[in-house]
mmCIF file of C-alpha atoms in Angstrom:
data_model
loop_
_atom_site.group_PDB
_atom_site.id
_atom_site.type_symbol
_atom_site.label_atom_id
_atom_site.label_comp_id
_atom_site.label_asym_id
_atom_site.label_seq_id
_atom_site.Cartn_x
_atom_site.Cartn_y
_atom_site.Cartn_z
ATOM 1 C CA MET A 356 -15.993 -8.226 11.535
ATOM 2 C CA THR A 357 -15.073 -6.847 8.414
ATOM 3 C CA ILE A 358 -15.653 -3.439 7.476
ATOM 4 C CA PRO A 359 -17.389 -2.412 3.919
ATOM 5 C CA LEU A 360 -14.338 -0.353 2.259
ATOM 6 C CA GLN A 361 -15.105 2.537 0.114
ATOM 7 C CA TYR A 362 -13.875 1.651 -3.583
ATOM 8 C CA ARG A 363 -13.837 2.927 -7.111
ATOM 9 C CA ILE A 364 -13.272 0.878 -10.298
ATOM 10 C CA ASP A 365 -12.078 2.118 -13.575
ATOM 11 C CA GLY A 366 -11.191 0.774 -16.736
ATOM 12 C CA PRO A 367 -12.579 -1.614 -19.440
ATOM 13 C CA ARG A 368 -15.401 -3.444 -17.997
ATOM 14 C CA HIS A 369 -14.344 -6.948 -19.371
ATOM 15 C CA ALA A 370 -10.711 -6.457 -18.682
ATOM 16 C CA PRO A 371 -8.607 -8.596 -16.160
ATOM 17 C CA VAL A 372 -8.870 -6.745 -12.741
ATOM 18 C CA VAL A 373 -5.888 -5.128 -10.700
ATOM 19 C CA LEU A 374 -6.204 -4.216 -7.045
ATOM 20 C CA LEU A 375 -4.384 -1.180 -5.571
ATOM 21 C CA VAL A 376 -4.068 -1.127 -1.887
ATOM 22 C CA PRO A 377 -2.463 2.230 -0.838
ATOM 23 C CA PRO A 378 0.077 3.126 1.868
ATOM 24 C CA PHE A 379 -1.637 3.472 5.436
ATOM 25 C CA GLY A 380 -2.381 7.093 5.925
ATOM 26 C CA THR A 381 -3.130 7.713 2.050
ATOM 27 C CA THR A 382 -6.321 7.259 0.066
ATOM 28 C CA LEU A 383 -7.208 5.834 -3.404
ATOM 29 C CA SER A 384 -5.967 9.243 -5.156
ATOM 30 C CA VAL A 385 -2.518 7.947 -4.477
ATOM 31 C CA TRP A 386 -2.643 6.087 -7.449
ATOM 32 C CA GLU A 387 -4.185 8.806 -9.805
ATOM 33 C CA PRO A 388 -0.435 8.797 -11.703
ATOM 34 C CA GLN A 389 -0.848 5.162 -12.272
ATOM 35 C CA MET A 390 -4.468 5.342 -13.522
ATOM 36 C CA PRO A 391 -3.657 6.213 -17.421
ATOM 37 C CA GLU A 392 -1.487 3.296 -17.918
ATOM 38 C CA LEU A 393 -3.057 0.760 -16.168
ATOM 39 C CA THR A 394 -6.653 1.392 -17.386
ATOM 40 C CA ARG A 395 -5.403 0.734 -21.079
ATOM 41 C CA ASN A 396 -5.955 -2.839 -20.761
ATOM 42 C CA ARG A 397 -7.120 -3.553 -16.820
ATOM 43 C CA ARG A 398 -10.093 -2.955 -15.014
ATOM 44 C CA VAL A 399 -8.309 -1.391 -11.732
ATOM 45 C CA LEU A 400 -10.065 -1.569 -8.457
ATOM 46 C CA ARG A 401 -8.572 1.122 -5.769
ATOM 47 C CA ILE A 402 -9.763 0.943 -1.988
ATOM 48 C CA ASN A 403 -9.867 3.010 1.055
ATOM 49 C CA HIS A 404 -8.764 1.315 4.193
ATOM 50 C CA ARG A 405 -11.204 1.460 7.176
ATOM 51 C CA GLY A 406 -11.086 4.871 8.564
ATOM 52 C CA HIS A 407 -9.932 6.567 5.556
ATOM 53 C CA GLY A 408 -11.641 8.527 3.013
ATOM 54 C CA SER A 409 -15.144 7.414 3.066
ATOM 55 C CA SER A 410 -14.600 4.156 4.520
ATOM 56 C CA PRO A 411 -16.318 3.446 7.886
ATOM 57 C CA ALA A 412 -14.166 3.833 10.988
ATOM 58 C CA ALA A 413 -13.787 0.783 13.346
ATOM 59 C CA GLY A 414 -13.662 0.930 16.878
ATOM 60 C CA GLY A 415 -11.290 -1.627 19.038
ATOM 61 C CA SER A 416 -8.187 -2.890 17.996
ATOM 62 C CA CYS A 417 -7.167 -4.538 14.352
ATOM 63 C CA GLY A 418 -4.230 -6.187 13.261
ATOM 64 C CA VAL A 419 -2.701 -7.290 9.572
ATOM 65 C CA GLU A 420 -5.242 -10.083 9.341
ATOM 66 C CA ASP A 421 -8.315 -7.891 9.992
ATOM 67 C CA LEU A 422 -7.209 -5.386 7.751
ATOM 68 C CA ALA A 423 -6.582 -7.832 4.931
ATOM 69 C CA LEU A 424 -9.904 -9.459 5.419
ATOM 70 C CA ASP A 425 -11.774 -6.337 4.902
ATOM 71 C CA VAL A 426 -10.119 -6.098 1.478
ATOM 72 C CA LEU A 427 -10.925 -10.144 0.638
ATOM 73 C CA ALA A 428 -14.728 -9.433 2.089
ATOM 74 C CA LEU A 429 -14.486 -6.794 -0.862
ATOM 75 C CA LEU A 430 -13.360 -8.973 -3.433
ATOM 76 C CA GLU A 431 -16.110 -11.716 -2.571
ATOM 77 C CA ARG A 432 -18.831 -8.951 -2.364
ATOM 78 C CA LEU A 433 -17.648 -7.787 -6.097
ATOM 79 C CA GLU A 434 -17.136 -11.500 -7.146
ATOM 80 C CA LEU A 435 -13.814 -11.046 -8.077
ATOM 81 C CA THR A 436 -12.140 -14.516 -7.609
ATOM 82 C CA ARG A 437 -8.682 -14.156 -9.413
ATOM 83 C CA VAL A 438 -7.010 -10.872 -9.548
ATOM 84 C CA SER A 439 -3.585 -9.078 -9.386
ATOM 85 C CA ALA A 440 -2.529 -6.762 -6.874
ATOM 86 C CA VAL A 441 -0.101 -4.025 -5.958
ATOM 87 C CA GLY A 442 0.348 -2.639 -2.563
ATOM 88 C CA ALA A 443 2.531 0.114 -1.097
ATOM 89 C CA GLY A 444 4.243 0.750 2.014
ATOM 90 C CA PHE A 445 3.291 -1.145 5.340
ATOM 91 C CA ALA A 446 -0.358 -1.805 3.399
ATOM 92 C CA ALA A 447 1.917 -4.261 1.191
ATOM 93 C CA SER A 448 1.576 -6.852 4.290
ATOM 94 C CA LEU A 449 -2.314 -6.966 3.518
ATOM 95 C CA VAL A 450 -1.278 -8.652 -0.124
ATOM 96 C CA VAL A 451 1.123 -10.775 1.491
ATOM 97 C CA TRP A 452 -1.170 -11.855 3.742
ATOM 98 C CA ILE A 453 -3.685 -12.590 1.270
ATOM 99 C CA ALA A 454 -1.239 -14.251 -1.229
ATOM 100 C CA ALA A 455 -0.119 -16.394 1.527
ATOM 101 C CA ASN A 456 -3.599 -17.445 2.943
ATOM 102 C CA SER A 457 -5.834 -17.209 -0.074
ATOM 103 C CA PRO A 458 -3.653 -18.084 -2.883
ATOM 104 C CA ARG A 459 -6.160 -18.835 -5.349
ATOM 105 C CA THR A 460 -7.425 -15.222 -5.021
ATOM 106 C CA LEU A 461 -4.336 -13.516 -6.596
ATOM 107 C CA GLU A 462 -2.315 -14.163 -9.951
ATOM 108 C CA ARG A 463 0.576 -11.701 -9.627
ATOM 109 C CA ILE A 464 1.534 -9.355 -6.991
ATOM 110 C CA ALA A 465 3.654 -6.154 -6.639
ATOM 111 C CA LEU A 466 4.937 -4.465 -3.516
ATOM 112 C CA LEU A 467 6.033 -1.125 -3.275
ATOM 113 C CA ALA A 468 8.563 0.403 -0.678
ATOM 114 C CA ALA A 469 7.819 -2.772 1.467
ATOM 115 C CA ALA A 470 9.492 -4.957 4.200
ATOM 116 C CA PRO A 471 9.027 -8.218 5.446
ATOM 117 C CA ARG A 472 8.797 -6.735 9.117
ATOM 118 C CA THR A 473 8.689 -3.456 10.550
ATOM 119 C CA PRO A 474 11.934 -2.477 11.671
ATOM 120 C CA PRO A 475 12.675 -2.772 15.545
ATOM 121 C CA ALA A 476 13.760 0.908 15.579
ATOM 122 C CA HIS A 477 10.371 2.284 14.357
ATOM 123 C CA LYS A 478 8.201 3.699 17.273
ATOM 124 C CA TRP A 479 4.658 3.376 15.908
ATOM 125 C CA SER A 480 3.288 2.282 19.136
ATOM 126 C CA ARG A 481 4.285 5.907 20.169
ATOM 127 C CA LEU A 482 2.654 7.261 17.434
ATOM 128 C CA ALA A 483 -0.466 5.265 18.082
ATOM 129 C CA ASP A 484 -0.261 6.721 21.685
ATOM 130 C CA ARG A 485 0.068 10.147 20.650
ATOM 131 C CA VAL A 486 -2.851 10.130 17.919
ATOM 132 C CA ARG A 487 -4.916 8.721 20.784
ATOM 133 C CA GLU A 488 -4.000 11.614 23.112
ATOM 134 C CA ALA A 489 -3.954 14.861 20.670
ATOM 135 C CA GLY A 490 -5.506 13.493 17.471
ATOM 136 C CA MET A 491 -4.067 13.265 13.918
ATOM 137 C CA GLU A 492 -2.591 16.973 13.738
ATOM 138 C CA SER A 493 0.000 15.649 16.185
ATOM 139 C CA VAL A 494 1.581 13.015 13.870
ATOM 140 C CA LEU A 495 1.162 14.679 10.625
ATOM 141 C CA ALA A 496 4.819 15.761 10.095
ATOM 142 C CA ASP A 497 6.128 12.510 11.636
ATOM 143 C CA VAL A 498 4.083 10.283 9.455
ATOM 144 C CA SER A 499 4.251 12.288 6.217
ATOM 145 C CA LEU A 500 8.033 13.108 6.290
ATOM 146 C CA PRO A 501 9.447 10.309 4.653
ATOM 147 C CA TRP A 502 6.888 10.433 1.813
ATOM 148 C CA PHE A 503 9.083 12.779 -0.764
ATOM 149 C CA THR A 504 12.537 13.843 -0.909
ATOM 150 C CA PRO A 505 13.578 17.337 -0.208
ATOM 151 C CA ASP A 506 13.468 18.208 -3.872
ATOM 152 C CA LEU A 507 9.858 17.602 -4.308
ATOM 153 C CA VAL A 508 8.868 19.160 -1.245
ATOM 154 C CA GLY A 509 10.777 22.588 -2.343
ATOM 155 C CA GLU A 510 9.316 22.019 -5.832
ATOM 156 C CA ARG A 511 5.723 20.921 -5.387
ATOM 157 C CA PRO A 512 4.393 22.041 -1.867
ATOM 158 C CA ASP A 513 0.857 21.704 -3.421
ATOM 159 C CA VAL A 514 1.565 17.915 -3.642
ATOM 160 C CA VAL A 515 2.970 17.596 0.000
ATOM 161 C CA GLU A 516 -0.133 19.810 1.171
ATOM 162 C CA ARG A 517 -2.699 17.370 -0.535
ATOM 163 C CA PHE A 518 -1.100 14.452 0.972
ATOM 164 C CA THR A 519 -0.825 15.838 4.134
ATOM 165 C CA GLY A 520 -4.374 17.319 4.379
ATOM 166 C CA GLU A 521 -5.957 13.798 3.509
ATOM 167 C CA LEU A 522 -3.462 12.262 6.310
ATOM 168 C CA GLY A 523 -5.149 14.772 8.591
ATOM 169 C CA ARG A 524 -8.698 13.506 7.615
ATOM 170 C CA VAL A 525 -7.958 9.829 8.418
ATOM 171 C CA ASP A 526 -10.039 8.816 11.614
ATOM 172 C CA ALA A 527 -7.853 9.151 14.577
ATOM 173 C CA ALA A 528 -8.858 6.020 16.560
ATOM 174 C CA THR A 529 -8.645 3.848 13.689
ATOM 175 C CA PHE A 530 -5.421 4.979 12.595
ATOM 176 C CA ALA A 531 -4.030 4.621 16.262
ATOM 177 C CA SER A 532 -5.248 0.875 15.739
ATOM 178 C CA VAL A 533 -3.481 0.781 12.368
ATOM 179 C CA CYS A 534 -0.299 2.153 14.006
ATOM 180 C CA ASP A 535 -0.291 -0.629 16.473
ATOM 181 C CA ALA A 536 -0.725 -3.312 13.772
ATOM 182 C CA VAL A 537 2.055 -1.874 11.780
ATOM 183 C CA HIS A 538 4.351 -1.907 15.208
ATOM 184 C CA THR A 539 4.011 -5.880 15.587
ATOM 185 C CA MET A 540 3.843 -6.540 11.572
ATOM 186 C CA ASP A 541 6.417 -9.345 11.146
ATOM 187 C CA GLN A 542 5.690 -11.703 8.210
ATOM 188 C CA ARG A 543 8.990 -13.428 7.952
ATOM 189 C CA HIS A 544 7.174 -16.673 8.608
ATOM 190 C CA LEU A 545 4.741 -15.992 5.649
ATOM 191 C CA VAL A 546 6.860 -14.904 2.812
ATOM 192 C CA ALA A 547 7.644 -18.176 1.675
ATOM 193 C CA GLY A 548 4.106 -19.258 1.455
ATOM 194 C CA VAL A 549 3.804 -16.605 -1.290
ATOM 195 C CA ARG A 550 3.583 -18.815 -4.655
ATOM 196 C CA VAL A 551 2.540 -16.297 -7.295
ATOM 197 C CA PRO A 552 4.877 -14.107 -9.339
ATOM 198 C CA ALA A 553 6.145 -10.924 -7.393
ATOM 199 C CA LEU A 554 7.721 -7.429 -8.207
ATOM 200 C CA VAL A 555 9.197 -5.842 -5.130
ATOM 201 C CA VAL A 556 10.207 -2.128 -5.816
ATOM 202 C CA SER A 557 11.881 -0.004 -3.013
ATOM 203 C CA ALA A 558 12.741 3.639 -3.640
ATOM 204 C CA ALA A 559 16.597 4.424 -3.397
ATOM 205 C CA HIS A 560 15.669 7.450 -1.100
ATOM 206 C CA ASP A 561 13.238 5.950 0.980
ATOM 207 C CA PRO A 562 13.979 6.872 4.884
ATOM 208 C CA LEU A 563 11.521 4.943 6.235
ATOM 209 C CA LEU A 564 11.994 1.169 4.168
ATOM 210 C CA PRO A 565 15.466 1.870 2.794
ATOM 211 C CA PRO A 566 16.169 -0.693 -0.174
ATOM 212 C CA GLY A 567 17.696 -3.289 2.092
ATOM 213 C CA HIS A 568 13.893 -4.137 3.600
ATOM 214 C CA GLY A 569 12.775 -4.562 -0.265
ATOM 215 C CA ARG A 570 15.627 -6.783 -0.887
ATOM 216 C CA ARG A 571 14.943 -9.064 2.107
ATOM 217 C CA LEU A 572 11.496 -9.265 1.207
ATOM 218 C CA ALA A 573 12.158 -10.431 -2.353
ATOM 219 C CA ASP A 574 14.501 -12.923 -1.153
ATOM 220 C CA GLY A 575 12.385 -14.807 0.776
ATOM 221 C CA ILE A 576 9.501 -15.213 -2.359
ATOM 222 C CA SER A 577 10.385 -17.869 -4.638
ATOM 223 C CA ASP A 578 9.225 -16.170 -7.881
ATOM 224 C CA SER A 579 10.102 -12.769 -7.376
ATOM 225 C CA ARG A 580 12.191 -9.887 -9.219
ATOM 226 C CA PHE A 581 13.604 -6.932 -7.156
ATOM 227 C CA ASP A 582 14.429 -3.481 -8.399
ATOM 228 C CA VAL A 583 15.370 -0.058 -7.013
ATOM 229 C CA VAL A 584 13.789 3.239 -8.102
ATOM 230 C CA THR A 585 15.914 6.263 -7.981
ATOM 231 C CA GLY A 586 14.972 10.093 -7.362
ATOM 232 C CA ALA A 587 12.091 8.904 -4.912
ATOM 233 C CA ALA A 588 10.983 8.300 -1.337
ATOM 234 C CA HIS A 589 8.442 6.261 0.326
ATOM 235 C CA LEU A 590 5.570 7.327 -1.971
ATOM 236 C CA LEU A 591 7.823 6.365 -5.087
ATOM 237 C CA GLY A 592 4.362 6.004 -7.227
ATOM 238 C CA VAL A 593 3.728 9.568 -7.074
ATOM 239 C CA GLU A 594 7.450 10.756 -7.299
ATOM 240 C CA ARG A 595 8.673 8.810 -9.805
ATOM 241 C CA ALA A 596 5.460 7.368 -11.422
ATOM 242 C CA ASP A 597 7.198 7.207 -15.094
ATOM 243 C CA ARG A 598 9.509 4.566 -13.821
ATOM 244 C CA VAL A 599 6.897 2.802 -11.585
ATOM 245 C CA ASN A 600 4.782 2.692 -14.403
ATOM 246 C CA GLU A 601 6.966 1.150 -16.534
ATOM 247 C CA LEU A 602 7.424 -1.770 -13.787
ATOM 248 C CA LEU A 603 3.558 -2.177 -12.987
ATOM 249 C CA VAL A 604 2.550 -2.480 -16.716
ATOM 250 C CA GLU A 605 5.435 -4.939 -17.408
ATOM 251 C CA HIS A 606 4.478 -6.988 -14.235
ATOM 252 C CA VAL A 607 0.458 -6.757 -13.699
ATOM 253 C CA ALA A 608 -0.640 -5.221 -17.106
ATOM 254 C CA PRO A 609 1.427 -6.577 -19.947
#
């Protein structure tokens, strides 16, 4: 069963649509630094994943396919049949899934701080267990640590506090299920089925998914471009909005 996702639309009413899919653990506000540039000539659709923001929580387990079907159901409800899409972090896997399984839905895609599979060294299942046992507070530090460079943490503690606060308000049971989905995510068999133009961008200082993961993702997509943004960790669209905006405007909103 799909979940009716919370969403927001901004920009010119009849302009082409760009869908923004935030990293798990963040909300649609993570895209605020991109809005002034993208809404110049695009209608921008932002979403909150199930259990995030005001999107309803969901009982039981879920996988990448379930989370992607939430997004597809929203597009169908809004009668949007052809959009460009930007996905970030492990949630970029939803965009990859849609591109491979519903190819007529997407026109162009951009994948930020992404990977074709979850690295085996990651212990997302342990995070899921901890959330179920002790709630979101028990994983705030571990989940948010890779998001920003030490420089930003020192210079902008208000930014760190805002995003950590949003993470803490995510529904715990749903986030545990999302962690399970991330733990088993492996799309190496899917990426070859992505036939739309793709931009893959990694952050030079991302400790969660270093640039090699983005390179391998881009190498698996026939029509792709790969770039690395310096001076940023996992949430590169927040920390280096200037460069990320340049790349996104060029690719999805020229």
